[in-house]
Short mmCIF file of C-alpha atoms in Angstrom, two decimals:
data_model
loop_
_atom_site.label_atom_id
_atom_site.label_comp_id
_atom_site.label_asym_id
_atom_site.label_seq_id
_atom_site.Cartn_x
_atom_site.Cartn_y
_atom_site.Cartn_z
CA MET A 10 -19.80 -89.93 -2.39
CA SER A 11 -22.80 -90.33 -0.16
CA ASP A 12 -23.40 -88.04 2.79
CA ARG A 13 -22.80 -91.05 5.03
CA SER A 14 -19.37 -91.67 3.48
CA ALA A 15 -18.44 -87.99 3.79
CA ASP A 16 -19.55 -87.97 7.42
CA GLN A 17 -17.52 -91.10 8.11
CA LEU A 18 -14.43 -89.64 6.45
CA LEU A 19 -14.79 -86.43 8.48
CA LYS A 20 -15.18 -88.52 11.67
CA PHE A 21 -11.97 -90.39 10.89
CA TYR A 22 -10.16 -87.12 10.19
CA ARG A 23 -11.27 -85.56 13.48
CA GLU A 24 -10.19 -88.61 15.47
CA LEU A 25 -6.62 -88.49 14.14
CA PRO A 26 -3.72 -86.63 15.76
CA ASP A 27 -2.68 -83.44 13.92
CA ASP A 28 0.33 -85.00 12.20
CA ARG A 29 -1.78 -87.87 10.88
CA ARG A 30 -4.44 -85.43 9.67
CA GLU A 31 -1.80 -83.82 7.46
CA GLU A 32 -0.82 -87.24 6.17
CA LEU A 33 -4.46 -88.02 5.35
CA LEU A 34 -4.79 -84.70 3.50
CA ARG A 35 -1.65 -85.39 1.47
CA PHE A 36 -2.97 -88.83 0.57
CA ALA A 37 -6.34 -87.37 -0.41
CA GLU A 38 -4.58 -84.77 -2.59
CA TYR A 39 -2.57 -87.55 -4.24
CA LEU A 40 -5.72 -89.56 -4.96
CA HIS A 41 -7.49 -86.49 -6.28
CA GLU A 42 -4.64 -85.60 -8.65
CA ARG A 43 -4.36 -89.17 -9.88
CA PHE A 44 -7.98 -90.24 -10.17
CA ALA A 45 -10.29 -87.22 -10.13
CA LEU A 46 -12.60 -86.96 -13.10
CA PRO A 47 -12.13 -83.90 -15.26
CA PRO A 48 -14.75 -81.24 -14.72
CA VAL A 49 -17.80 -81.59 -16.93
CA PRO A 50 -18.56 -78.46 -18.95
CA ALA A 51 -21.79 -76.72 -17.95
CA GLU A 52 -22.48 -75.52 -21.49
CA PRO A 53 -22.90 -77.65 -24.62
CA GLN A 54 -19.71 -78.14 -26.61
CA PRO A 55 -20.68 -77.23 -30.16
CA ILE A 56 -19.64 -79.90 -32.62
CA PRO A 57 -20.79 -79.24 -36.20
CA ARG A 58 -23.09 -81.80 -37.74
CA PRO A 59 -21.46 -83.34 -40.82
CA ASP A 60 -23.37 -83.53 -44.07
CA GLN A 61 -23.26 -87.34 -44.05
CA GLU A 62 -23.61 -88.87 -40.59
CA SER A 63 -24.82 -92.21 -39.32
CA VAL A 64 -27.22 -92.42 -36.40
CA ILE A 65 -24.49 -94.02 -34.27
CA LYS A 66 -22.02 -91.24 -35.09
CA ALA A 67 -24.73 -88.68 -34.30
CA MET A 68 -25.23 -90.26 -30.88
CA GLN A 69 -21.49 -90.05 -30.25
CA ARG A 70 -21.42 -86.42 -31.37
CA LEU A 71 -24.40 -85.50 -29.22
CA ARG A 72 -22.91 -87.25 -26.16
CA ALA A 73 -19.75 -85.18 -26.69
CA THR A 74 -21.82 -82.03 -27.26
CA TYR A 75 -23.81 -82.55 -24.05
CA PRO A 76 -21.39 -84.28 -21.64
CA MET A 77 -23.28 -82.86 -18.66
CA LEU A 78 -26.35 -85.00 -19.38
CA ASP A 79 -26.91 -88.34 -17.72
CA ALA A 80 -26.90 -90.85 -20.58
CA THR A 81 -29.12 -93.28 -18.68
CA ARG A 82 -31.91 -90.68 -18.59
CA LEU A 83 -31.74 -90.39 -22.38
CA LEU A 84 -31.36 -94.09 -23.11
CA ASP A 85 -35.01 -95.12 -23.44
CA GLU A 86 -35.97 -92.26 -25.75
CA ALA A 87 -32.77 -92.44 -27.79
CA SER A 88 -33.07 -96.24 -28.15
CA LEU A 89 -36.61 -95.86 -29.44
CA LEU A 90 -35.45 -93.39 -32.09
CA MET A 91 -32.51 -95.55 -33.08
CA SER A 92 -34.72 -98.62 -33.41
CA GLN A 93 -37.07 -96.68 -35.68
CA HIS A 94 -34.10 -96.24 -38.00
CA VAL A 95 -32.79 -99.80 -37.77
CA MET A 96 -36.00 -101.80 -37.51
CA GLN A 97 -38.50 -99.62 -39.35
CA GLY A 98 -36.23 -98.04 -41.94
CA ARG A 99 -36.86 -94.46 -40.87
CA ALA A 100 -34.41 -92.10 -42.58
CA ALA A 101 -31.23 -91.42 -40.63
CA VAL A 102 -31.49 -87.67 -41.17
CA GLU A 103 -34.96 -87.62 -39.56
CA VAL A 104 -33.82 -89.71 -36.60
CA ILE A 105 -30.77 -87.49 -36.12
CA ASP A 106 -32.99 -84.40 -36.20
CA ASP A 107 -35.13 -85.95 -33.45
CA LEU A 108 -32.05 -86.97 -31.45
CA GLU A 109 -30.81 -83.40 -31.55
CA VAL A 110 -34.17 -82.18 -30.27
CA LEU A 111 -34.13 -84.87 -27.57
CA PHE A 112 -30.67 -83.91 -26.31
CA ARG A 113 -31.46 -80.20 -26.42
CA SER A 114 -34.74 -80.66 -24.53
CA HIS A 115 -32.98 -82.68 -21.82
CA TYR A 116 -30.34 -79.97 -21.56
CA ASP A 117 -33.00 -77.23 -21.38
CA ARG A 118 -34.86 -79.09 -18.63
CA ARG A 119 -31.61 -79.61 -16.74
CA THR A 120 -30.68 -75.93 -16.89
CA ALA A 121 -34.20 -74.96 -15.85
CA GLY A 122 -33.72 -77.07 -12.72
CA ASP A 123 -36.08 -79.88 -13.73
CA THR A 124 -34.28 -83.17 -13.06
CA LYS A 125 -37.00 -85.43 -14.54
#
């Protein structure tokens, strides 16, 4: 929610009579319970790397391991690595090694406060 939306919602709340404010809060609680996204873990969720794993399965595993990372920020670098495997025949194990480094480095930068 943007700051503008939050400000607008607060304005609406303040302009309501007390009984309607309670109604708005109950409705907001209902929406929250029904549609709120589950909290994203702050720490990586360790998922063991199988002995035999495809690059696609590795990407799925790493997304599940690092759910706190913005996938769009990883997309360019991850796509480049995946295309090296598909188009250039680079070994899957090497690409997966690099994907793991990529995800970990993005996580480390995120926890250090660097959002680039």
